[in-house]
Short mmCIF file of C-alpha atoms in Angstrom, two decimals:
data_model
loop_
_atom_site.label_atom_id
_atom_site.label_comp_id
_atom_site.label_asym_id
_atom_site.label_seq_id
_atom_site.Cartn_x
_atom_site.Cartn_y
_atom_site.Cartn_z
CA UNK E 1 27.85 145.09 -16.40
CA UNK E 2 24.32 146.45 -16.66
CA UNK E 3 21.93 143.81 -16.85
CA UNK E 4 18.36 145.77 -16.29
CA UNK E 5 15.90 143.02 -17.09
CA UNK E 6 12.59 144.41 -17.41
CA UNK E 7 9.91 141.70 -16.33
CA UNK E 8 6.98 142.05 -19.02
CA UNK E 9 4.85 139.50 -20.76
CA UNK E 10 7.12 138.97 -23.55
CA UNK E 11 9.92 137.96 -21.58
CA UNK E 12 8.25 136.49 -18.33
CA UNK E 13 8.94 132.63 -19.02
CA UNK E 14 13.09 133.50 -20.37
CA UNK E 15 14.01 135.78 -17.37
CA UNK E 16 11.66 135.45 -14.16
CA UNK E 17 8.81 133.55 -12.64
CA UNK E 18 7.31 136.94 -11.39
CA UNK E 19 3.41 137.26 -12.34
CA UNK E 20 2.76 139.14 -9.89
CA UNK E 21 4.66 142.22 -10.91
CA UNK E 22 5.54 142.61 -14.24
CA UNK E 23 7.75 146.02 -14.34
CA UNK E 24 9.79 145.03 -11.67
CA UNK E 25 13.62 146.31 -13.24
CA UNK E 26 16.23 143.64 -12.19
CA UNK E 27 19.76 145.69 -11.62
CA UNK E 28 23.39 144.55 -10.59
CA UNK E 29 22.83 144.75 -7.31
CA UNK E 30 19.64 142.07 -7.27
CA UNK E 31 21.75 139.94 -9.72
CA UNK E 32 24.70 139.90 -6.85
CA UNK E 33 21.70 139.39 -4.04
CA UNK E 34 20.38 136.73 -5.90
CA UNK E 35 23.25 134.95 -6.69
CA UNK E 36 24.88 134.76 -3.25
CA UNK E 37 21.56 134.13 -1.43
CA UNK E 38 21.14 130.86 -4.31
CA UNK E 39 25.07 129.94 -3.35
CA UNK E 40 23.74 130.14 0.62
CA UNK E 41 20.31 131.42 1.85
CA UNK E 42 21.46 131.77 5.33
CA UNK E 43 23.79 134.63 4.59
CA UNK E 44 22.27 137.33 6.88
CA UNK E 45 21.61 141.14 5.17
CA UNK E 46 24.83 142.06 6.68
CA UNK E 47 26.43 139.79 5.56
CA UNK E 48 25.26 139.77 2.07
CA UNK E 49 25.59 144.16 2.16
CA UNK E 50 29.48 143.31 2.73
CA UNK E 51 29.84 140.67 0.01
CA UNK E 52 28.48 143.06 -2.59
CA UNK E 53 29.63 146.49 -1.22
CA UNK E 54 26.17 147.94 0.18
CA UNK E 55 26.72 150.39 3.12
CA UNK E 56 23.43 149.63 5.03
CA UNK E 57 21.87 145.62 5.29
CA UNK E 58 18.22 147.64 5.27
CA UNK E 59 18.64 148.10 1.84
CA UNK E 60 19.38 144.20 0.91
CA UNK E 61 16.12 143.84 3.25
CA UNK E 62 14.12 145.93 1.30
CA UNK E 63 15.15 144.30 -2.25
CA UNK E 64 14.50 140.84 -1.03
CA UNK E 65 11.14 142.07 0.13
CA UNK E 66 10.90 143.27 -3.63
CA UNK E 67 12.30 140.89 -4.99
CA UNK E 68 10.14 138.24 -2.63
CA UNK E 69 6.52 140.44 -3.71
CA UNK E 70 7.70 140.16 -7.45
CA UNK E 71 7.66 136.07 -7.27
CA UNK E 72 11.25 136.59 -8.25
CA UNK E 73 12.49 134.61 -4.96
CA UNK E 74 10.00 132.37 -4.50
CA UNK E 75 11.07 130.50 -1.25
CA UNK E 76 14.39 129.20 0.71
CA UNK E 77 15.66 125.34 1.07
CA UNK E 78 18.74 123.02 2.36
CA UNK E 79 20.84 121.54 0.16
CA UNK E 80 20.75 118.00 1.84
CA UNK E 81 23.08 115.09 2.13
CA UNK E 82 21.01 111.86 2.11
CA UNK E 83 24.06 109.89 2.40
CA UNK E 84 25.22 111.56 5.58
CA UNK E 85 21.87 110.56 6.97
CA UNK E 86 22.39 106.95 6.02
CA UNK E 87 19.51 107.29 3.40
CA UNK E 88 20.81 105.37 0.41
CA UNK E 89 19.71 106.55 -3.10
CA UNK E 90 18.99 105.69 -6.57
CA UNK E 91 18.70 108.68 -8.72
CA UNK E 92 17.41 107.68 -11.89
CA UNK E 93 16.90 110.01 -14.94
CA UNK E 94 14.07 108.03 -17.16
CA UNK E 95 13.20 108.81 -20.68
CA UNK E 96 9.57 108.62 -21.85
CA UNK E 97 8.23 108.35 -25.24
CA UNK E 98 4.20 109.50 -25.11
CA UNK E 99 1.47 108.65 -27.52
CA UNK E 100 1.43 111.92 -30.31
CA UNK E 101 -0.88 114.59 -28.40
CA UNK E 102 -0.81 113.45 -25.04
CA UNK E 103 1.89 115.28 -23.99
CA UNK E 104 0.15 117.44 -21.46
CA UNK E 105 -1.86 115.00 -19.72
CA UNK E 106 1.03 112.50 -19.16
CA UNK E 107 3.25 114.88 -17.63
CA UNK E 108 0.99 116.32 -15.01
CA UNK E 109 0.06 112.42 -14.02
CA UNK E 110 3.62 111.80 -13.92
CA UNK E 111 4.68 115.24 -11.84
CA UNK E 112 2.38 114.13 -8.54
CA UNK E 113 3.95 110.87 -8.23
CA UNK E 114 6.60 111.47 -5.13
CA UNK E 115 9.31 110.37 -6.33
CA UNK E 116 9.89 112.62 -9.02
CA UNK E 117 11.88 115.01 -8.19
CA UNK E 118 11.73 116.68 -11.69
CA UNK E 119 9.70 116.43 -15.05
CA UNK E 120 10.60 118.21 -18.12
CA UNK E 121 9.64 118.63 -21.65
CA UNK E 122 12.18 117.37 -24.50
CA UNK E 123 13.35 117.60 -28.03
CA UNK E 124 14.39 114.44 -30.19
CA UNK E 125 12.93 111.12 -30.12
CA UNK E 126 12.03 111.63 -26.23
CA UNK E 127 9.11 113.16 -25.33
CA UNK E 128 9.94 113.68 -21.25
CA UNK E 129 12.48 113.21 -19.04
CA UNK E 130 12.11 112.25 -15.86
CA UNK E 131 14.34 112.50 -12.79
CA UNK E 132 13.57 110.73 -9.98
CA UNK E 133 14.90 109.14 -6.51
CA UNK E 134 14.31 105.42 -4.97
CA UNK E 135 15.81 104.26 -1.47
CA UNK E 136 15.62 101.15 -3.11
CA UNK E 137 16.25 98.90 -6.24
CA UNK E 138 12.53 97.49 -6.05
CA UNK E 139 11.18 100.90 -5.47
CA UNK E 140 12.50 101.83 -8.82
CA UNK E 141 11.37 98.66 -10.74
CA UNK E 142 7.67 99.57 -8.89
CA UNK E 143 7.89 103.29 -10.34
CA UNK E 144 9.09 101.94 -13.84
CA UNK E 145 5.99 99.63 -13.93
CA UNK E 146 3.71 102.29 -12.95
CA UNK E 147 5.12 104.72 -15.88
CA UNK E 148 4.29 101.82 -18.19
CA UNK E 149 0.85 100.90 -16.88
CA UNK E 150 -0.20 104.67 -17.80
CA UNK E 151 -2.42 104.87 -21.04
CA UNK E 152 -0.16 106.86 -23.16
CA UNK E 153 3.24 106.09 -21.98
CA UNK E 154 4.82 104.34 -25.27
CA UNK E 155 8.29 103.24 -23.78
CA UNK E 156 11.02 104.18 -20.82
CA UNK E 157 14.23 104.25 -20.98
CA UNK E 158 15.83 104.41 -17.23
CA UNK E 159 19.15 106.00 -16.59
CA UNK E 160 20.93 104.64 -13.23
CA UNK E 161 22.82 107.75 -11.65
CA UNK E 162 26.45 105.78 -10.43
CA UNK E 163 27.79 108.95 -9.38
CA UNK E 164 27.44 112.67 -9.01
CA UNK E 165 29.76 114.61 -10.40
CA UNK E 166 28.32 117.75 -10.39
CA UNK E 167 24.75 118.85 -9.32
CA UNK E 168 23.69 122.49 -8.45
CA UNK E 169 20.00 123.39 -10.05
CA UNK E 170 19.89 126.59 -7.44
CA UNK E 171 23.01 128.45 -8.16
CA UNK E 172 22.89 131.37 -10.37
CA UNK E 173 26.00 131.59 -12.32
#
């Protein structure tokens, strides 16, 4: 399975957030790196050197280091369980019509409000999606209020989360 992805301007928003350098080549073996360390970034290089079959853990250092300067890892986090800290939640994933044009300018006033967790761009008769997270039932009503109060917001839809079935954004497949 060769999958050499060559980072360039044409293909810099389909394959990699790296900007910073553009011919980095992507091969099996930072496809394997990548994917364990987005199942579990606290796999250690030697760890990581035995999953995949490399003989020395200097050489998974030096491609995360590459891989790191390229912008093509762009940071570690936890996966955490609110519930297990007795945090309650309301994930909510809110549909947004905007007024024609204003696209843009809603989204970024939208995308610094905290409790979005994320903001995206749609097809169809919604304009953005929105999801977000409330401790509480009032918190959301507050937020839904606040979408409407903003000049070009049109109309919401709100989507209450019951249950997660399934939820992994980080994993590469």
């Amino acid at each position: 399975m060769n999958r050499d992805i060559p980072v360039n301007e044409k293909n810099l928003h389909e394959n990699s957030p790296s900007k910073t350098n553009k011919n980095y080549k992507i091969d099996d073996i930072d496809w394997k790196i990548l994917r364990l360390l987005s199942q579990n970034s606290e796999l250690t290089r030697e760890e990581i050197a035995d999953k995949i079959g490399v003989s020395s853990p200097t050489t998974i250092s030096n491609r995360v280091k590459k891989l790191s300067e390229a912008n093509i890892i762009t940071g570690y986090c936890a996966k955490v369980n609110f519930n297990k800290l007795g945090l309650s939640e309301w994930k909510v994933v809110i549909e947004i019509q905007v007024s024609k044009g204003q696209l843009i300018t809603t989204e970024q006033e939208i995308a610094i409000l905290p409790e979005c967790l994320a903001v995206y761009d749609s097809t169809g008769t919604t304009d953005i999606i929105v999801i977000a997270r409330f401790k509480k039932r009032e918190e959301l009503s507050d937020f839904t209020k606040k979408l409407l109060s903003m000049e070009y917001v049109e109309r919401t839809i709100s989507h209450v989360v019951l249950s997660t079935v399934k939820e992994d954004f980080l994993t590469i497949n």
